[in-house]
Amino acid sequence: MQQASLVWAAEKWPATELFQFFTTADGYLATGHMTGLVNATPFALEYKISLNPHWVITAAHIRSLTNVQQTIGLHHNGQGQWEDADGHLLSRLQGCMDVDISLTPFTNTLPIRRLHWQEGVPQVIDVVYIDVPSFKVEHVRQRYTALRKGVFLYENMTNDFKAELNVDEHGLVIHYPGVYARVFAEVVKD
């Protein structure tokens, strides 16, 4: 996949996301622009996630467009060590390899693309979980299992939430039942 443009529509609340993906000289860049309502509160945000060629995050930036004071900048050394935008070590995130932004289905693609899968064998991962719209950052544990071609079971081990994700051949979410559905996709293959 060299580049992609997708639109997801939320199923539980009124919201949409315009997502774009690009191949870069250093790996990949994923961007998203989301708007909608959560708990009757309007939100708008954008994010940029930089990845190396192996789908390991090198940087993640999330910015609220409705509250200018809500901005998160994270840098990752590729080995589970994170720093904030000012270069301060974030020891509470030690061991996390992926980022999960609560209101985008794209961040489910990160472990799906980064890890090697055997059908029926679960993999437990530590992630930097960013709750939107609160912008609270936590270290959480999640489990993914490849059920069959194009279907992954996602489980949040912190709160027992689980869902079967339908993904395309690039690992991009087609349907996240009850949460998001893809309504547009344009993908340029390698």
PDB file of C-alpha atoms in Angstrom:
ATOM      1  CA  MET A   1       0.000   0.000   0.000  1.00  0.00           C
ATOM      2  CA  GLN A   2       1.600   3.270  -1.105  1.00  0.00           C
ATOM      3  CA  GLN A   3      -1.211   5.573  -0.110  1.00  0.00           C
ATOM      4  CA  ALA A   4      -4.814   5.436   0.998  1.00  0.00           C
ATOM      5  CA  SER A   5      -7.748   7.723   1.712  1.00  0.00           C
ATOM      6  CA  LEU A   6     -10.570   6.358   3.854  1.00  0.00           C
ATOM      7  CA  VAL A   7     -13.674   7.681   5.553  1.00  0.00           C
ATOM      8  CA  TRP A   8     -15.154   5.977   8.602  1.00  0.00           C
ATOM      9  CA  ALA A   9     -18.553   6.817  10.091  1.00  0.00           C
ATOM     10  CA  ALA A  10     -19.281   6.103  13.753  1.00  0.00           C
ATOM     11  CA  GLU A  11     -22.218   3.842  14.569  1.00  0.00           C
ATOM     12  CA  LYS A  12     -22.704   4.692  18.276  1.00  0.00           C
ATOM     13  CA  TRP A  13     -22.476   8.481  18.042  1.00  0.00           C
ATOM     14  CA  PRO A  14     -22.482  11.106  15.274  1.00  0.00           C
ATOM     15  CA  ALA A  15     -18.879  11.301  14.068  1.00  0.00           C
ATOM     16  CA  THR A  16     -16.718  10.815  10.979  1.00  0.00           C
ATOM     17  CA  GLU A  17     -13.028  10.453  10.260  1.00  0.00           C
ATOM     18  CA  LEU A  18     -11.078  11.300   7.140  1.00  0.00           C
ATOM     19  CA  PHE A  19      -7.959   9.123   7.200  1.00  0.00           C
ATOM     20  CA  GLN A  20      -4.956   9.317   4.888  1.00  0.00           C
ATOM     21  CA  PHE A  21      -1.906   7.082   4.649  1.00  0.00           C
ATOM     22  CA  PHE A  22       1.344   7.752   2.784  1.00  0.00           C
ATOM     23  CA  THR A  23       4.584   5.904   2.113  1.00  0.00           C
ATOM     24  CA  THR A  24       7.540   8.134   3.073  1.00  0.00           C
ATOM     25  CA  ALA A  25      11.326   7.916   2.743  1.00  0.00           C
ATOM     26  CA  ASP A  26      11.512   6.662   6.382  1.00  0.00           C
ATOM     27  CA  GLY A  27       8.474   4.369   6.390  1.00  0.00           C
ATOM     28  CA  TYR A  28       4.873   5.545   6.612  1.00  0.00           C
ATOM     29  CA  LEU A  29       2.756   8.480   7.752  1.00  0.00           C
ATOM     30  CA  ALA A  30      -0.866   8.110   8.867  1.00  0.00           C
ATOM     31  CA  THR A  31      -3.089  11.139   9.434  1.00  0.00           C
ATOM     32  CA  GLY A  32      -6.648  11.474  10.618  1.00  0.00           C
ATOM     33  CA  HIS A  33      -9.119  14.299  11.022  1.00  0.00           C
ATOM     34  CA  MET A  34     -12.120  13.473  13.215  1.00  0.00           C
ATOM     35  CA  THR A  35     -15.239  15.487  14.063  1.00  0.00           C
ATOM     36  CA  GLY A  36     -18.428  14.649  15.900  1.00  0.00           C
ATOM     37  CA  LEU A  37     -20.187  14.439  19.240  1.00  0.00           C
ATOM     38  CA  VAL A  38     -19.287  12.262  22.212  1.00  0.00           C
ATOM     39  CA  ASN A  39     -21.625  12.319  25.203  1.00  0.00           C
ATOM     40  CA  ALA A  40     -23.382  15.345  23.633  1.00  0.00           C
ATOM     41  CA  THR A  41     -20.063  17.244  23.534  1.00  0.00           C
ATOM     42  CA  PRO A  42     -18.657  18.349  20.163  1.00  0.00           C
ATOM     43  CA  PHE A  43     -15.086  17.390  19.364  1.00  0.00           C
ATOM     44  CA  ALA A  44     -12.673  17.837  16.489  1.00  0.00           C
ATOM     45  CA  LEU A  45      -9.129  16.534  16.430  1.00  0.00           C
ATOM     46  CA  GLU A  46      -6.319  15.589  14.158  1.00  0.00           C
ATOM     47  CA  TYR A  47      -3.511  13.104  14.562  1.00  0.00           C
ATOM     48  CA  LYS A  48      -0.296  12.156  12.806  1.00  0.00           C
ATOM     49  CA  ILE A  49       1.448   8.851  13.387  1.00  0.00           C
ATOM     50  CA  SER A  50       4.897   8.194  11.904  1.00  0.00           C
ATOM     51  CA  LEU A  51       5.963   4.574  11.422  1.00  0.00           C
ATOM     52  CA  ASN A  52       9.152   2.856  10.373  1.00  0.00           C
ATOM     53  CA  PRO A  53       9.068   0.308   7.491  1.00  0.00           C
ATOM     54  CA  HIS A  54       8.198  -2.477  10.001  1.00  0.00           C
ATOM     55  CA  TRP A  55       5.066  -0.661  11.257  1.00  0.00           C
ATOM     56  CA  VAL A  56       6.706   0.364  14.538  1.00  0.00           C
ATOM     57  CA  ILE A  57       5.653   3.834  15.707  1.00  0.00           C
ATOM     58  CA  THR A  58       8.370   6.480  15.845  1.00  0.00           C
ATOM     59  CA  ALA A  59       6.133   9.453  16.746  1.00  0.00           C
ATOM     60  CA  ALA A  60       2.494  10.247  17.455  1.00  0.00           C
ATOM     61  CA  HIS A  61       0.930  13.699  17.657  1.00  0.00           C
ATOM     62  CA  ILE A  62      -2.703  14.308  18.598  1.00  0.00           C
ATOM     63  CA  ARG A  63      -4.226  17.783  18.698  1.00  0.00           C
ATOM     64  CA  SER A  64      -7.693  18.909  19.684  1.00  0.00           C
ATOM     65  CA  LEU A  65      -9.203  21.470  17.342  1.00  0.00           C
ATOM     66  CA  THR A  66     -11.873  22.377  19.905  1.00  0.00           C
ATOM     67  CA  ASN A  67      -9.576  22.914  22.910  1.00  0.00           C
ATOM     68  CA  VAL A  68      -6.174  24.374  21.993  1.00  0.00           C
ATOM     69  CA  GLN A  69      -4.643  23.225  25.281  1.00  0.00           C
ATOM     70  CA  GLN A  70      -5.203  19.560  24.466  1.00  0.00           C
ATOM     71  CA  THR A  71      -2.154  18.420  22.534  1.00  0.00           C
ATOM     72  CA  ILE A  72      -0.114  15.260  22.937  1.00  0.00           C
ATOM     73  CA  GLY A  73       3.279  14.672  21.352  1.00  0.00           C
ATOM     74  CA  LEU A  74       4.984  11.313  21.844  1.00  0.00           C
ATOM     75  CA  HIS A  75       8.280   9.959  20.515  1.00  0.00           C
ATOM     76  CA  HIS A  76       9.126   6.253  20.562  1.00  0.00           C
ATOM     77  CA  ASN A  77      12.561   4.664  20.323  1.00  0.00           C
ATOM     78  CA  GLY A  78      11.105   1.499  18.762  1.00  0.00           C
ATOM     79  CA  GLN A  79      11.937  -0.577  21.845  1.00  0.00           C
ATOM     80  CA  GLY A  80       9.052   0.400  24.150  1.00  0.00           C
ATOM     81  CA  GLN A  81      10.509   3.629  25.538  1.00  0.00           C
ATOM     82  CA  TRP A  82       8.484   6.852  25.129  1.00  0.00           C
ATOM     83  CA  GLU A  83       9.265  10.536  25.557  1.00  0.00           C
ATOM     84  CA  ASP A  84       6.967  13.533  25.514  1.00  0.00           C
ATOM     85  CA  ALA A  85       7.363  16.444  23.079  1.00  0.00           C
ATOM     86  CA  ASP A  86       9.883  18.082  25.444  1.00  0.00           C
ATOM     87  CA  GLY A  87      12.104  14.989  25.562  1.00  0.00           C
ATOM     88  CA  HIS A  88      11.050  13.836  29.061  1.00  0.00           C
ATOM     89  CA  LEU A  89      11.036  10.075  29.562  1.00  0.00           C
ATOM     90  CA  LEU A  90       7.527   8.689  30.223  1.00  0.00           C
ATOM     91  CA  SER A  91       8.379   5.685  32.400  1.00  0.00           C
ATOM     92  CA  ARG A  92       4.697   4.801  32.971  1.00  0.00           C
ATOM     93  CA  LEU A  93       4.490   3.893  29.244  1.00  0.00           C
ATOM     94  CA  GLN A  94       7.543   1.598  29.334  1.00  0.00           C
ATOM     95  CA  GLY A  95       7.021  -1.518  27.229  1.00  0.00           C
ATOM     96  CA  CYS A  96       4.218  -0.139  25.052  1.00  0.00           C
ATOM     97  CA  MET A  97       4.792  -0.686  21.345  1.00  0.00           C
ATOM     98  CA  ASP A  98       1.575   0.705  19.868  1.00  0.00           C
ATOM     99  CA  VAL A  99      -0.775   3.650  20.345  1.00  0.00           C
ATOM    100  CA  ASP A 100      -4.554   3.269  20.605  1.00  0.00           C
ATOM    101  CA  ILE A 101      -6.502   6.506  20.093  1.00  0.00           C
ATOM    102  CA  SER A 102      -9.967   5.694  21.429  1.00  0.00           C
ATOM    103  CA  LEU A 103     -12.070   7.202  18.632  1.00  0.00           C
ATOM    104  CA  THR A 104     -10.234   5.973  15.531  1.00  0.00           C
ATOM    105  CA  PRO A 105     -10.319   2.477  14.052  1.00  0.00           C
ATOM    106  CA  PHE A 106      -6.919   3.046  12.410  1.00  0.00           C
ATOM    107  CA  THR A 107      -4.906   2.376  15.552  1.00  0.00           C
ATOM    108  CA  ASN A 108      -6.220  -1.225  15.521  1.00  0.00           C
ATOM    109  CA  THR A 109      -4.285  -1.621  12.253  1.00  0.00           C
ATOM    110  CA  LEU A 110      -0.946  -1.010  14.007  1.00  0.00           C
ATOM    111  CA  PRO A 111      -0.618  -4.362  15.845  1.00  0.00           C
ATOM    112  CA  ILE A 112      -2.400  -6.180  13.007  1.00  0.00           C
ATOM    113  CA  ARG A 113       0.332  -5.038  10.597  1.00  0.00           C
ATOM    114  CA  ARG A 114       3.280  -5.136  13.023  1.00  0.00           C
ATOM    115  CA  LEU A 115       2.846  -8.639  14.437  1.00  0.00           C
ATOM    116  CA  HIS A 116       3.057 -12.064  12.793  1.00  0.00           C
ATOM    117  CA  TRP A 117      -0.155 -14.058  13.024  1.00  0.00           C
ATOM    118  CA  GLN A 118      -1.148 -17.690  13.379  1.00  0.00           C
ATOM    119  CA  GLU A 119      -4.889 -18.333  13.232  1.00  0.00           C
ATOM    120  CA  GLY A 120      -6.421 -18.870  16.672  1.00  0.00           C
ATOM    121  CA  VAL A 121      -3.285 -17.889  18.608  1.00  0.00           C
ATOM    122  CA  PRO A 122      -3.845 -14.753  20.739  1.00  0.00           C
ATOM    123  CA  GLN A 123      -1.170 -12.102  21.197  1.00  0.00           C
ATOM    124  CA  VAL A 124      -1.121  -9.778  24.214  1.00  0.00           C
ATOM    125  CA  ILE A 125       0.287  -6.284  23.707  1.00  0.00           C
ATOM    126  CA  ASP A 126       0.915  -3.195  25.822  1.00  0.00           C
ATOM    127  CA  VAL A 127      -0.342   0.038  24.276  1.00  0.00           C
ATOM    128  CA  VAL A 128      -0.388   3.768  24.951  1.00  0.00           C
ATOM    129  CA  TYR A 129      -4.136   4.341  25.213  1.00  0.00           C
ATOM    130  CA  ILE A 130      -5.319   7.893  24.543  1.00  0.00           C
ATOM    131  CA  ASP A 131      -8.900   8.589  25.544  1.00  0.00           C
ATOM    132  CA  VAL A 132     -10.708  11.154  23.439  1.00  0.00           C
ATOM    133  CA  PRO A 133     -12.045  13.704  24.211  1.00  0.00           C
ATOM    134  CA  SER A 134     -10.437  13.733  27.706  1.00  0.00           C
ATOM    135  CA  PHE A 135      -6.873  13.268  26.302  1.00  0.00           C
ATOM    136  CA  LYS A 136      -6.055  11.020  29.264  1.00  0.00           C
ATOM    137  CA  VAL A 137      -3.012   8.829  28.502  1.00  0.00           C
ATOM    138  CA  GLU A 138      -2.756   5.345  30.014  1.00  0.00           C
ATOM    139  CA  HIS A 139      -0.720   2.160  29.695  1.00  0.00           C
ATOM    140  CA  VAL A 140      -3.193  -0.660  28.948  1.00  0.00           C
ATOM    141  CA  ARG A 141      -2.985  -4.283  27.918  1.00  0.00           C
ATOM    142  CA  GLN A 142      -4.890  -5.616  24.904  1.00  0.00           C
ATOM    143  CA  ARG A 143      -5.250  -8.977  23.206  1.00  0.00           C
ATOM    144  CA  TYR A 144      -5.679  -9.655  19.483  1.00  0.00           C
ATOM    145  CA  THR A 145      -6.476 -13.008  17.908  1.00  0.00           C
ATOM    146  CA  ALA A 146      -6.557 -13.770  14.172  1.00  0.00           C
ATOM    147  CA  LEU A 147      -9.820 -15.716  13.874  1.00  0.00           C
ATOM    148  CA  ARG A 148      -9.776 -16.222  10.107  1.00  0.00           C
ATOM    149  CA  LYS A 149      -8.715 -14.284   7.041  1.00  0.00           C
ATOM    150  CA  GLY A 150      -9.777 -10.656   7.478  1.00  0.00           C
ATOM    151  CA  VAL A 151     -11.255 -11.096  10.984  1.00  0.00           C
ATOM    152  CA  PHE A 152      -9.506 -10.290  14.284  1.00  0.00           C
ATOM    153  CA  LEU A 153     -10.862 -10.504  17.805  1.00  0.00           C
ATOM    154  CA  TYR A 154      -9.873  -7.391  19.766  1.00  0.00           C
ATOM    155  CA  GLU A 155     -10.044  -7.511  23.575  1.00  0.00           C
ATOM    156  CA  ASN A 156      -9.281  -4.690  26.002  1.00  0.00           C
ATOM    157  CA  MET A 157      -7.972  -6.532  29.045  1.00  0.00           C
ATOM    158  CA  THR A 158      -8.534  -3.519  31.303  1.00  0.00           C
ATOM    159  CA  ASN A 159     -12.316  -3.291  30.909  1.00  0.00           C
ATOM    160  CA  ASP A 160     -13.353  -6.588  29.238  1.00  0.00           C
ATOM    161  CA  PHE A 161     -14.531  -4.842  26.035  1.00  0.00           C
ATOM    162  CA  LYS A 162     -14.240  -7.065  22.965  1.00  0.00           C
ATOM    163  CA  ALA A 163     -15.172  -6.871  19.291  1.00  0.00           C
ATOM    164  CA  GLU A 164     -14.570  -8.782  16.074  1.00  0.00           C
ATOM    165  CA  LEU A 165     -12.882  -6.469  13.566  1.00  0.00           C
ATOM    166  CA  ASN A 166     -13.311  -6.999   9.838  1.00  0.00           C
ATOM    167  CA  VAL A 167     -10.239  -5.748   7.962  1.00  0.00           C
ATOM    168  CA  ASP A 168      -9.109  -5.580   4.351  1.00  0.00           C
ATOM    169  CA  GLU A 169      -5.910  -7.083   2.904  1.00  0.00           C
ATOM    170  CA  HIS A 170      -3.943  -4.084   4.261  1.00  0.00           C
ATOM    171  CA  GLY A 171      -5.216  -4.543   7.826  1.00  0.00           C
ATOM    172  CA  LEU A 172      -7.420  -1.433   7.593  1.00  0.00           C
ATOM    173  CA  VAL A 173     -10.766  -1.701   9.358  1.00  0.00           C
ATOM    174  CA  ILE A 174     -13.809  -2.253   7.154  1.00  0.00           C
ATOM    175  CA  HIS A 175     -16.238  -2.740  10.028  1.00  0.00           C
ATOM    176  CA  TYR A 176     -15.862  -2.417  13.792  1.00  0.00           C
ATOM    177  CA  PRO A 177     -19.339  -3.676  14.807  1.00  0.00           C
ATOM    178  CA  GLY A 178     -21.307  -1.102  16.763  1.00  0.00           C
ATOM    179  CA  VAL A 179     -18.424   1.369  16.653  1.00  0.00           C
ATOM    180  CA  TYR A 180     -17.279   2.300  13.101  1.00  0.00           C
ATOM    181  CA  ALA A 181     -18.026   1.367   9.499  1.00  0.00           C
ATOM    182  CA  ARG A 182     -15.938   2.312   6.494  1.00  0.00           C
ATOM    183  CA  VAL A 183     -17.970   4.341   3.992  1.00  0.00           C
ATOM    184  CA  PHE A 184     -15.221   5.207   1.471  1.00  0.00           C
ATOM    185  CA  ALA A 185     -11.853   3.742   0.485  1.00  0.00           C
ATOM    186  CA  GLU A 186      -9.314   4.559  -2.186  1.00  0.00           C
ATOM    187  CA  VAL A 187      -6.106   2.543  -1.868  1.00  0.00           C
ATOM    188  CA  VAL A 188      -3.053   2.689  -4.142  1.00  0.00           C
ATOM    189  CA  LYS A 189      -1.207  -0.634  -3.943  1.00  0.00           C
ATOM    190  CA  ASP A 190       2.553  -1.126  -4.203  1.00  0.00           C
TER     191      ASP A 190
END
